[in-house]
CSV table of C-alpha atoms in Angstrom, one decimal:
chain,number,residue,atom,x,y,z
D,716,MET,CA,87.9,102.5,127.9
D,717,PRO,CA,84.4,103.9,127.3
D,718,ALA,CA,83.1,103.2,123.9
D,719,ASP,CA,82.7,106.7,122.6
D,720,PRO,CA,84.7,109.9,123.4
D,721,PRO,CA,82.5,112.9,124.1
D,722,GLY,CA,83.6,115.5,121.7
D,723,GLY,CA,82.6,119.1,122.6
D,724,ARG,CA,84.5,122.5,122.7
D,725,LYS,CA,87.7,120.9,124.2
D,726,ALA,CA,88.0,118.3,121.6
D,727,VAL,CA,87.8,120.8,119.0
D,728,ALA,CA,90.5,122.9,120.6
D,729,VAL,CA,92.8,120.0,120.9
D,730,TRP,CA,91.9,118.7,117.4
D,731,GLY,CA,92.6,122.2,116.0
D,732,ILE,CA,96.2,122.2,117.5
D,733,GLY,CA,97.0,119.0,115.7
D,734,VAL,CA,95.3,120.3,112.5
D,735,ALA,CA,97.3,123.5,112.6
D,736,VAL,CA,100.6,121.5,112.5
D,737,TYR,CA,99.2,119.5,109.4
D,738,PHE,CA,98.1,122.7,107.8
D,739,VAL,CA,101.7,124.0,108.0
D,740,ALA,CA,103.0,120.7,106.8
D,741,VAL,CA,101.0,120.8,103.7
D,742,ILE,CA,102.2,124.3,102.9
D,743,PHE,CA,105.8,123.1,103.0
D,744,ARG,CA,104.9,119.9,101.1
D,745,THR,CA,103.2,121.7,98.2
D,746,SER,CA,105.4,124.7,98.0
D,747,LEU,CA,107.5,123.2,95.3
D,748,GLY,CA,104.4,122.9,93.2
D,749,VAL,CA,104.3,126.6,92.6
D,750,ALA,CA,108.1,126.9,92.4
D,751,GLY,CA,108.9,123.9,89.9
D,752,LEU,CA,110.0,126.3,87.1
D,753,ASP,CA,112.1,128.5,89.5
D,754,ALA,CA,113.7,125.4,90.9
D,755,ALA,CA,114.7,124.1,87.4
D,756,ASP,CA,116.4,127.6,86.9
D,757,ARG,CA,118.0,127.7,90.3
D,758,PHE,CA,119.7,124.3,90.3
D,759,HIS,CA,119.9,124.0,86.4
D,760,VAL,CA,118.2,120.6,86.2
D,761,GLY,CA,115.8,119.1,83.5
D,762,ALA,CA,112.5,117.3,83.9
D,763,SER,CA,113.5,114.2,85.4
D,764,ALA,CA,115.9,115.7,88.0
D,765,LEU,CA,113.1,118.2,88.9
D,766,ALA,CA,110.8,115.3,89.5
D,767,THR,CA,113.4,113.8,91.8
D,768,PHE,CA,112.7,116.5,94.3
D,769,SER,CA,109.1,115.4,94.7
D,770,LEU,CA,109.8,111.7,94.3
D,771,LEU,CA,112.3,111.7,97.3
D,772,GLN,CA,110.0,113.6,99.4
D,773,LEU,CA,107.1,111.3,98.7
D,774,LEU,CA,109.5,108.2,98.9
D,775,VAL,CA,110.4,109.4,102.5
D,776,TYR,CA,106.8,110.0,103.4
D,777,ALA,CA,105.5,106.8,102.1
D,778,GLY,CA,108.3,104.8,103.6
D,779,MET,CA,107.7,106.4,107.0
D,780,GLN,CA,103.9,105.6,107.1
D,781,ILE,CA,104.2,102.3,108.8
D,782,PRO,CA,107.1,103.4,111.3
D,783,VAL,CA,104.9,106.5,112.1
D,784,GLY,CA,101.8,104.4,112.6
D,785,LEU,CA,103.8,102.2,115.0
D,786,MET,CA,105.2,105.3,116.8
D,787,VAL,CA,101.7,106.8,117.2
D,788,ASP,CA,100.3,103.7,118.7
D,789,ARG,CA,103.2,103.3,121.0
D,790,LEU,CA,104.2,106.8,121.9
D,791,GLY,CA,101.1,108.8,121.5
D,792,THR,CA,100.1,111.6,119.3
D,793,LYS,CA,101.8,114.5,121.1
D,794,LYS,CA,105.4,113.3,120.9
D,795,VAL,CA,105.1,112.4,117.2
D,796,LEU,CA,103.5,115.7,116.2
D,797,THR,CA,106.1,117.6,118.0
D,798,LEU,CA,109.0,115.7,116.3
D,799,GLY,CA,107.1,116.1,112.9
D,800,ALA,CA,107.1,119.8,113.3
D,801,VAL,CA,110.7,120.1,114.1
D,802,LEU,CA,111.7,118.0,111.2
D,803,PHE,CA,109.5,119.6,108.5
D,804,THR,CA,110.5,123.3,109.7
D,805,ALA,CA,114.4,122.2,109.4
D,806,GLY,CA,113.7,120.9,106.0
D,807,GLN,CA,112.0,123.9,104.8
D,808,LEU,CA,114.5,126.1,106.2
D,809,GLY,CA,117.3,124.0,104.7
D,810,PHE,CA,115.6,124.1,101.2
D,811,ALA,CA,115.7,127.9,101.4
D,812,LEU,CA,119.2,128.1,101.9
D,813,SER,CA,120.5,125.1,99.8
D,814,PRO,CA,123.2,126.3,97.4
D,815,SER,CA,123.3,123.1,95.3
D,816,TYR,CA,120.9,120.4,93.9
D,817,GLY,CA,122.3,117.9,96.2
D,818,MET,CA,121.6,119.9,99.5
D,819,ALA,CA,118.2,120.7,98.2
D,820,LEU,CA,117.4,117.1,97.8
D,821,ALA,CA,118.4,116.4,101.4
D,822,ALA,CA,116.4,119.2,102.7
D,823,ARG,CA,113.3,118.0,100.9
D,824,ALA,CA,113.9,114.5,102.2
D,825,LEU,CA,114.1,115.9,105.9
D,826,LEU,CA,110.7,117.8,105.1
D,827,GLY,CA,109.2,114.6,103.9
D,828,CYS,CA,110.1,112.7,107.1
D,829,GLY,CA,108.5,115.4,109.3
D,830,ASP,CA,105.4,115.7,107.1
D,831,ALA,CA,104.9,111.9,107.3
D,832,MET,CA,104.2,112.3,111.0
D,833,THR,CA,101.4,114.9,110.9
D,834,PHE,CA,98.4,113.2,109.2
D,835,ILE,CA,98.3,109.9,111.0
D,836,SER,CA,98.6,112.0,114.1
D,837,VAL,CA,95.7,114.2,113.3
D,838,LEU,CA,93.4,111.5,112.4
D,839,ARG,CA,94.2,109.8,115.7
D,840,LEU,CA,93.2,112.9,117.5
D,841,GLY,CA,89.9,112.8,115.8
D,842,THR,CA,89.2,109.3,116.7
D,843,ARG,CA,90.3,109.6,120.3
D,844,TRP,CA,88.4,112.9,120.7
D,845,PHE,CA,85.2,112.4,118.9
D,846,PRO,CA,82.3,110.1,118.8
D,847,ALA,CA,82.6,107.4,116.2
D,848,ARG,CA,79.9,108.4,114.0
D,849,ARG,CA,81.9,111.7,113.3
D,850,GLY,CA,84.8,109.5,112.0
D,851,PRO,CA,84.3,110.1,108.3
D,852,LEU,CA,83.5,113.8,108.7
D,853,MET,CA,86.5,114.4,111.0
D,854,ALA,CA,88.7,112.6,108.6
D,855,GLN,CA,87.4,114.8,105.6
D,856,LEU,CA,87.8,118.0,107.5
D,857,ALA,CA,91.3,117.2,108.3
D,858,GLY,CA,91.8,116.7,104.4
D,859,LEU,CA,90.0,120.0,103.7
D,860,VAL,CA,92.3,121.8,106.1
D,861,GLY,CA,95.3,120.2,104.3
D,862,MET,CA,94.0,121.6,101.0
D,863,ALA,CA,93.7,125.0,102.6
D,864,GLY,CA,97.4,124.7,103.1
D,865,ASN,CA,97.7,123.9,99.5
D,866,LEU,CA,95.7,127.1,98.8
D,867,VAL,CA,98.2,129.1,100.7
D,868,SER,CA,101.1,127.7,98.6
D,869,THR,CA,99.3,128.8,95.5
D,870,LEU,CA,97.7,132.2,96.5
D,871,VAL,CA,100.5,133.5,98.9
D,872,LEU,CA,103.6,131.8,98.4
D,873,ALA,CA,103.7,131.9,94.5
D,874,PRO,CA,103.5,135.8,94.4
D,875,VAL,CA,106.0,136.2,97.4
D,876,LEU,CA,108.5,133.9,95.6
D,877,HIS,CA,108.4,136.0,92.6
D,878,GLY,CA,108.4,139.3,94.5
D,879,VAL,CA,111.1,138.6,97.1
D,880,GLY,CA,113.2,135.8,95.7
D,881,TRP,CA,113.8,132.1,96.5
D,882,THR,CA,115.7,132.5,99.8
D,883,ALA,CA,113.5,134.9,101.4
D,884,ALA,CA,110.2,133.3,100.4
D,885,PHE,CA,111.2,129.9,101.6
D,886,ALA,CA,113.0,130.8,104.9
D,887,GLY,CA,110.1,133.2,105.7
D,888,SER,CA,107.5,130.5,105.3
D,889,ALA,CA,109.6,128.3,107.6
D,890,ALA,CA,108.7,130.6,110.5
D,891,ALA,CA,105.2,129.2,110.6
D,892,GLY,CA,106.7,125.9,111.7
D,893,LEU,CA,108.1,127.5,114.8
D,894,VAL,CA,104.7,129.2,115.4
D,895,VAL,CA,102.9,125.9,115.5
D,896,LEU,CA,105.3,124.4,117.8
D,897,VAL,CA,104.3,126.5,120.8
D,898,PRO,CA,100.6,125.3,121.2
D,899,LEU,CA,101.8,121.6,120.9
D,900,VAL,CA,102.6,122.0,124.7
D,901,LEU,CA,98.8,122.1,125.5
D,902,LEU,CA,98.0,119.0,123.4
D,903,ARG,CA,96.4,115.8,125.1
D,904,ASP,CA,96.5,112.5,123.2
D,905,HIS,CA,92.9,111.7,124.5
D,906,PRO,CA,90.3,112.8,127.0
D,907,GLU,CA,90.8,112.1,130.8
D,908,GLY,CA,89.2,108.6,131.3
D,909,TYR,CA,89.2,107.7,127.7
D,910,GLY,CA,92.9,106.4,127.5
D,911,PRO,CA,93.7,102.9,126.0
D,912,ALA,CA,93.2,100.0,128.1
D,913,PRO,CA,96.5,98.7,129.6
D,914,ARG,CA,97.7,95.5,128.1
D,915,ALA,CA,98.1,92.5,130.5
D,916,ALA,CA,101.6,91.3,131.4
D,917,GLY,CA,102.8,88.9,128.7
D,918,ALA,CA,100.4,90.1,126.1
D,919,PRO,CA,101.8,90.7,122.5
D,920,GLY,CA,103.3,94.1,122.1
D,921,VAL,CA,104.3,94.5,125.8
D,922,PRO,CA,108.0,94.4,126.3
D,923,GLY,CA,109.3,90.9,126.7
D,924,ALA,CA,106.1,89.5,125.3
D,925,PRO,CA,106.5,87.0,122.5
D,926,GLY,CA,105.9,88.0,118.9
D,927,GLY,CA,107.0,91.6,119.4
D,928,PHE,CA,104.9,94.9,119.0
D,929,VAL,CA,106.0,95.8,115.6
D,930,ARG,CA,105.7,92.5,113.8
D,931,ARG,CA,102.4,91.8,115.5
D,932,GLN,CA,100.9,95.2,114.6
D,933,ILE,CA,101.9,94.9,111.0
D,934,ARG,CA,100.9,91.3,110.4
D,935,GLU,CA,97.6,91.8,112.0
D,936,SER,CA,96.7,95.1,110.4
D,937,TRP,CA,97.7,93.6,107.0
D,938,ALA,CA,95.8,90.3,107.6
D,939,GLU,CA,92.5,92.4,107.5
D,940,PRO,CA,90.9,92.7,104.0
D,941,GLY,CA,89.6,96.2,104.9
D,942,THR,CA,93.1,97.5,105.5
D,943,ARG,CA,94.3,96.2,102.0
D,944,LEU,CA,91.1,97.6,100.4
D,945,GLY,CA,91.7,100.9,102.0
D,946,LEU,CA,95.2,101.0,100.7
D,947,TRP,CA,94.0,100.2,97.2
D,948,VAL,CA,91.2,102.8,97.2
D,949,HIS,CA,93.9,105.4,98.5
D,950,PHE,CA,96.3,104.3,95.6
D,951,THR,CA,93.8,104.7,92.9
D,952,THR,CA,92.0,107.8,93.8
D,953,GLN,CA,94.7,110.3,95.3
D,954,PHE,CA,97.7,110.3,92.8
D,955,PRO,CA,96.2,112.3,89.8
D,956,ALA,CA,95.4,115.3,91.8
D,957,MET,CA,98.6,115.1,93.9
D,958,VAL,CA,100.7,114.7,90.8
D,959,PHE,CA,99.1,117.8,89.1
D,960,LEU,CA,99.4,119.8,92.2
D,961,LEU,CA,102.7,118.9,93.6
D,962,LEU,CA,104.8,119.3,90.5
D,963,TRP,CA,103.4,118.6,86.8
D,964,GLY,CA,100.3,120.8,86.7
D,965,MET,CA,102.0,124.1,86.3
D,966,PRO,CA,104.5,123.0,83.5
D,967,PHE,CA,101.7,121.2,81.8
D,968,LEU,CA,99.4,124.1,81.7
D,969,VAL,CA,102.1,126.6,80.7
D,970,GLU,CA,104.3,124.6,78.4
D,971,ALA,CA,101.7,122.2,76.8
D,972,GLN,CA,98.6,124.2,77.0
D,973,GLY,CA,100.3,127.5,76.5
D,974,LEU,CA,98.6,129.4,79.3
D,975,PRO,CA,100.0,132.4,81.2
D,976,ARG,CA,101.5,131.5,84.7
D,977,THR,CA,98.6,133.5,86.4
D,978,THR,CA,95.9,131.5,84.5
D,979,ALA,CA,97.7,128.2,85.3
D,980,GLY,CA,97.9,129.3,89.0
D,981,GLY,CA,94.3,130.1,89.1
D,982,LEU,CA,93.4,126.7,87.6
D,983,LEU,CA,95.6,125.1,90.4
D,984,THR,CA,93.6,127.0,92.9
D,985,LEU,CA,90.4,125.8,91.3
D,986,VAL,CA,91.4,122.2,92.1
D,987,VAL,CA,92.0,123.0,95.7
D,988,ALA,CA,88.9,124.9,96.0
D,989,SER,CA,87.0,122.0,94.4
D,990,ASN,CA,88.6,119.7,97.0
D,991,MET,CA,87.5,121.7,99.9
D,992,VAL,CA,83.9,121.7,98.8
D,993,LEU,CA,83.7,118.1,97.8
D,994,GLY,CA,85.3,117.1,101.0
D,995,LEU,CA,82.5,118.2,103.0
D,996,VAL,CA,80.1,116.6,100.5
D,997,TYR,CA,81.8,113.2,100.6
D,998,GLY,CA,82.2,113.2,104.3
D,999,GLN,CA,78.6,113.7,104.9
D,1000,LEU,CA,77.6,111.1,102.3
D,1001,VAL,CA,79.9,108.5,103.9
D,1002,GLY,CA,79.0,109.4,107.3
D,1003,ARG,CA,75.2,108.8,106.5
D,1004,ARG,CA,75.5,105.8,104.0
D,1005,GLN,CA,78.5,103.5,104.3
D,1006,SER,CA,77.1,101.9,101.0
D,1007,ALA,CA,78.1,105.1,99.2
D,1008,ARG,CA,82.0,104.3,99.7
D,1009,ILE,CA,82.7,102.2,96.7
D,1010,PRO,CA,80.3,104.1,94.2
D,1011,LEU,CA,82.0,107.3,95.3
D,1012,ALA,CA,85.6,106.1,95.1
D,1013,LEU,CA,84.9,104.4,91.6
D,1014,GLY,CA,83.0,107.0,90.2
D,1015,THR,CA,85.7,109.6,91.0
D,1016,VAL,CA,88.3,107.3,89.3
D,1017,GLY,CA,86.1,106.9,86.2
D,1018,LEU,CA,85.5,110.7,85.8
D,1019,THR,CA,89.1,111.6,86.3
D,1020,ALA,CA,90.1,109.0,83.7
D,1021,LEU,CA,87.4,110.4,81.2
D,1022,LEU,CA,88.5,114.0,81.8
D,1023,TRP,CA,92.2,113.3,81.3
D,1024,ALA,CA,91.5,111.5,78.2
D,1025,SER,CA,89.5,114.4,76.9
D,1026,VAL,CA,92.2,116.7,77.5
D,1027,LEU,CA,95.1,114.7,76.2
D,1028,ALA,CA,93.2,113.6,73.1
D,1029,PHE,CA,91.8,117.1,72.1
D,1030,PRO,CA,92.7,117.9,68.5
D,1031,GLY,CA,95.6,120.3,68.1
D,1032,GLY,CA,97.0,119.3,71.6
D,1033,ARG,CA,95.6,122.4,73.3
D,1034,ALA,CA,92.3,121.9,75.1
D,1035,PRO,CA,89.7,124.7,75.4
D,1036,MET,CA,89.4,126.6,78.8
D,1037,TRP,CA,86.1,124.9,79.6
D,1038,LEU,CA,87.5,121.6,79.3
D,1039,LEU,CA,90.5,122.5,81.4
D,1040,VAL,CA,88.3,124.0,84.1
D,1041,THR,CA,86.2,120.9,84.2
D,1042,LEU,CA,89.3,118.7,84.5
D,1043,CYS,CA,90.5,120.8,87.6
D,1044,LEU,CA,87.0,120.5,89.1
D,1045,VAL,CA,87.0,116.8,88.8
D,1046,LEU,CA,90.6,116.4,90.0
D,1047,GLY,CA,89.2,118.3,93.2
D,1048,GLY,CA,87.4,115.0,94.0
D,1049,CYS,CA,90.4,112.9,94.1
D,1050,GLY,CA,91.6,113.9,97.7
D,1051,PRO,CA,88.1,113.4,99.3
D,1052,ALA,CA,87.7,110.0,97.5
D,1053,SER,CA,91.2,108.9,98.9
D,1054,MET,CA,89.9,109.7,102.5
D,1055,ILE,CA,87.4,106.8,101.8
D,1056,GLY,CA,90.3,104.3,102.0
D,1057,PHE,CA,90.5,105.2,105.9
D,1058,ASP,CA,86.8,104.4,106.1
D,1059,PHE,CA,87.6,100.7,105.2
D,1060,ALA,CA,90.7,100.5,107.4
D,1061,ARG,CA,89.1,102.0,110.5
D,1062,PRO,CA,86.2,99.4,111.0
D,1063,ALA,CA,88.7,96.6,110.2
D,1064,ASN,CA,91.0,97.1,113.2
D,1065,PRO,CA,90.7,97.8,116.9
D,1066,ALA,CA,91.7,101.1,118.5
D,1067,GLU,CA,95.1,100.0,119.6
D,1068,ARG,CA,95.8,99.2,115.8
D,1069,GLN,CA,94.5,102.3,114.3
D,1070,GLY,CA,97.9,104.0,113.8
D,1071,THR,CA,99.4,101.1,112.1
D,1072,ALA,CA,96.4,100.4,109.7
D,1073,SER,CA,96.3,104.0,108.9
D,1074,GLY,CA,99.9,104.2,107.9
D,1075,ILE,CA,99.5,101.0,105.7
D,1076,THR,CA,96.4,102.7,103.9
D,1077,ASN,CA,98.2,106.1,103.5
D,1078,MET,CA,101.0,104.5,101.7
D,1079,GLY,CA,98.8,103.7,98.8
D,1080,GLY,CA,98.4,107.1,97.2
D,1081,PHE,CA,101.9,108.2,97.8
D,1082,ILE,CA,103.3,104.9,96.1
D,1083,ALA,CA,101.1,105.8,93.2
D,1084,SER,CA,102.2,109.5,93.3
D,1085,MET,CA,105.9,108.6,93.3
D,1086,THR,CA,105.5,106.1,90.4
D,1087,THR,CA,103.7,108.8,88.4
D,1088,LEU,CA,106.0,111.7,89.2
D,1089,LEU,CA,109.1,109.7,88.3
D,1090,THR,CA,107.6,108.1,85.1
D,1091,VAL,CA,106.2,111.5,83.7
D,1092,GLY,CA,109.6,113.2,84.3
D,1093,ILE,CA,111.4,110.1,82.5
D,1094,LEU,CA,108.9,110.1,79.6
D,1095,LEU,CA,109.2,113.9,79.1
D,1096,ASP,CA,112.8,113.8,78.9
D,1097,ALA,CA,112.6,110.7,76.5
D,1098,THR,CA,109.9,112.2,74.1
D,1099,GLY,CA,111.0,115.8,74.0
D,1100,ASP,CA,108.3,116.9,76.4
D,1101,ASN,CA,105.4,115.2,74.9
D,1102,TYR,CA,102.9,115.5,77.8
D,1103,ARG,CA,100.3,113.3,75.8
D,1104,VAL,CA,102.5,110.3,76.1
D,1105,ALA,CA,103.9,111.1,79.5
D,1106,PHE,CA,100.4,111.4,81.3
D,1107,CYS,CA,99.3,108.1,79.9
D,1108,THR,CA,100.8,106.7,83.0
D,1109,VAL,CA,97.7,107.9,85.0
D,1110,PHE,CA,95.4,105.3,83.1
D,1111,VAL,CA,97.9,102.4,83.7
D,1112,LEU,CA,98.0,103.0,87.6
D,1113,GLN,CA,94.1,103.5,87.6
D,1114,ALA,CA,93.4,100.3,85.9
D,1115,LEU,CA,95.8,98.4,88.4
D,1116,GLY,CA,94.0,100.1,91.2
D,1117,VAL,CA,90.5,99.4,90.0
D,1118,ILE,CA,91.1,95.7,89.5
D,1119,SER,CA,92.6,95.4,93.0
D,1120,ILE,CA,89.5,97.2,94.5
D,1121,LEU,CA,87.1,95.0,92.9
D,1122,ARG,CA,89.1,92.0,93.9
D,1123,LEU,CA,89.2,92.9,97.6
D,1124,ARG,CA,85.7,94.4,98.0
D,1125,PRO,CA,83.5,91.3,98.6
D,1126,LEU,CA,85.7,89.9,101.4
D,1127,ALA,CA,86.4,93.2,103.2
D,1128,LEU,CA,82.6,94.0,103.2
D,1129,SER,CA,81.6,90.6,104.2
D,1130,ARG,CA,84.2,90.8,107.3
D,1131,GLU,CA,82.9,94.3,108.1
D,1132,ALA,CA,79.2,93.2,108.0
D,1133,ALA,CA,80.1,90.2,110.3
D,1134,ARG,CA,81.3,92.8,112.9
D,1135,GLY,CA,78.2,94.7,112.6
D,1136,ARG,CA,80.0,97.8,111.7
D,1137,VAL,CA,78.5,98.5,108.2
D,1138,THR,CA,76.2,101.4,109.2
D,1139,VAL,CA,78.1,102.7,112.3
D,1140,PRO,CA,81.9,103.3,112.0
D,1141,VAL,CA,84.0,102.5,114.9
D,1142,PRO,CA,86.4,104.5,116.8
D,1143,ALA,CA,89.6,105.1,115.0
D,1144,PRO,CA,92.7,107.0,115.1
D,1145,GLU,CA,96.7,111.3,109.1
D,1146,PRO,CA,98.3,112.9,106.5
D,1147,ALA,CA,98.0,112.4,104.1
D,1148,SER,CA,98.8,113.1,105.4
D,1149,GLY,CA,96.9,113.7,104.5
D,1150,ALA,CA,98.4,115.6,100.7
D,1151,CYS,CA,97.4,116.1,99.6
D,1152,PRO,CA,96.1,112.8,103.3
D,1153,LEU,CA,94.0,112.6,105.5
D,1154,PRO,CA,94.1,110.5,106.7
D,1155,GLU,CA,95.1,109.7,112.1
D,1156,THR,CA,95.7,108.3,108.7
D,1157,ALA,CA,92.1,107.4,109.2
D,1158,GLY,CA,91.3,110.4,107.0
D,1159,ARG,CA,95.5,112.5,103.1
D,1160,GLU,CA,97.8,114.4,103.1
D,1161,ALA,CA,96.6,115.8,101.0
D,1162,PRO,CA,98.8,117.3,99.3
């Protein structure tokens, strides 16, 4: 296939269809973040059981990343996006109508399965329709659109929920999933003449060939240090903001910091707004200077740890508003920083392996988020809602991630330099997810 897709208006239109699906998926994914306290009352559950909603959703999401990457590489973007839209719409509707905690859990799992198919697919569209030099920017733009979906959850769904009630709010929002299914009929996986080159008969991955497509894709993707480095960058940077937005931010601000729900909602909105602004900045910086990737990622981790420590250690247990605002502004950088992980996986893998490599990378942040969501819920129940103790989980996972990044960085960058891809990213195929990434996964999901 020609080295570089042409881009242009048609590329923007096709990419826009995929991004619209991802936008709706993020609205559904993050809807529980503004309804956590309502869900606890509706289903009569405590903190750890409430965390199980998001934990199960993210467990399904993370577990689906490699299968979805393989599906995208084998079946194409259109089929995977369509299936994802059907599943997450059914999940949102099921959540609206669930009369019990168990049925609600099943609905969130179905939603997570459909959500998992969106981000990698959107990133794949970006790499198949736009020139390679646009890769980092398109990934960040996909993440920005995902955060816009998060913003809709905060600004629109929250007041609607409190105005019309649980069932009407969630069932009404499910209609958006039906709307985005319509333009998917027009979606094309790649521009005419830019399709993937056919594999020779008997090559690995071709039916009947030795080795098998699935095993070969996973083995060769994981063998690349750039893929593993991308996973750890995503792991270390994404989860603090995702945990805050997805579930524990509202309870922390209301119960631990004593803020009114409207003020807490405003701070959650500030995280999303900061993410959207910083996403454009990070995308431009990485697109122009690949050497900025590691400093941006580690700098974001360091600032996040510093602000969390300052808030949790503040005398009296309640931080001043200026410090909470600063924390939310810094948390806005977690999503854009997580997208940098795809900028390590993308040049390390050829075009036919981008979906699988992106899926591996996208698992990182969601594994960290699942671990933190569950641990915080367990510690809150065990300590009588001591948020200081519970949120110390953040520092443990950040330390693990930083150590892994520093360990893999030299080998991954030397391999990348040997390929001559340090300054010009190569074509690559979400969200994210995403995710909130971004993540096809070459960009998350975001939440």
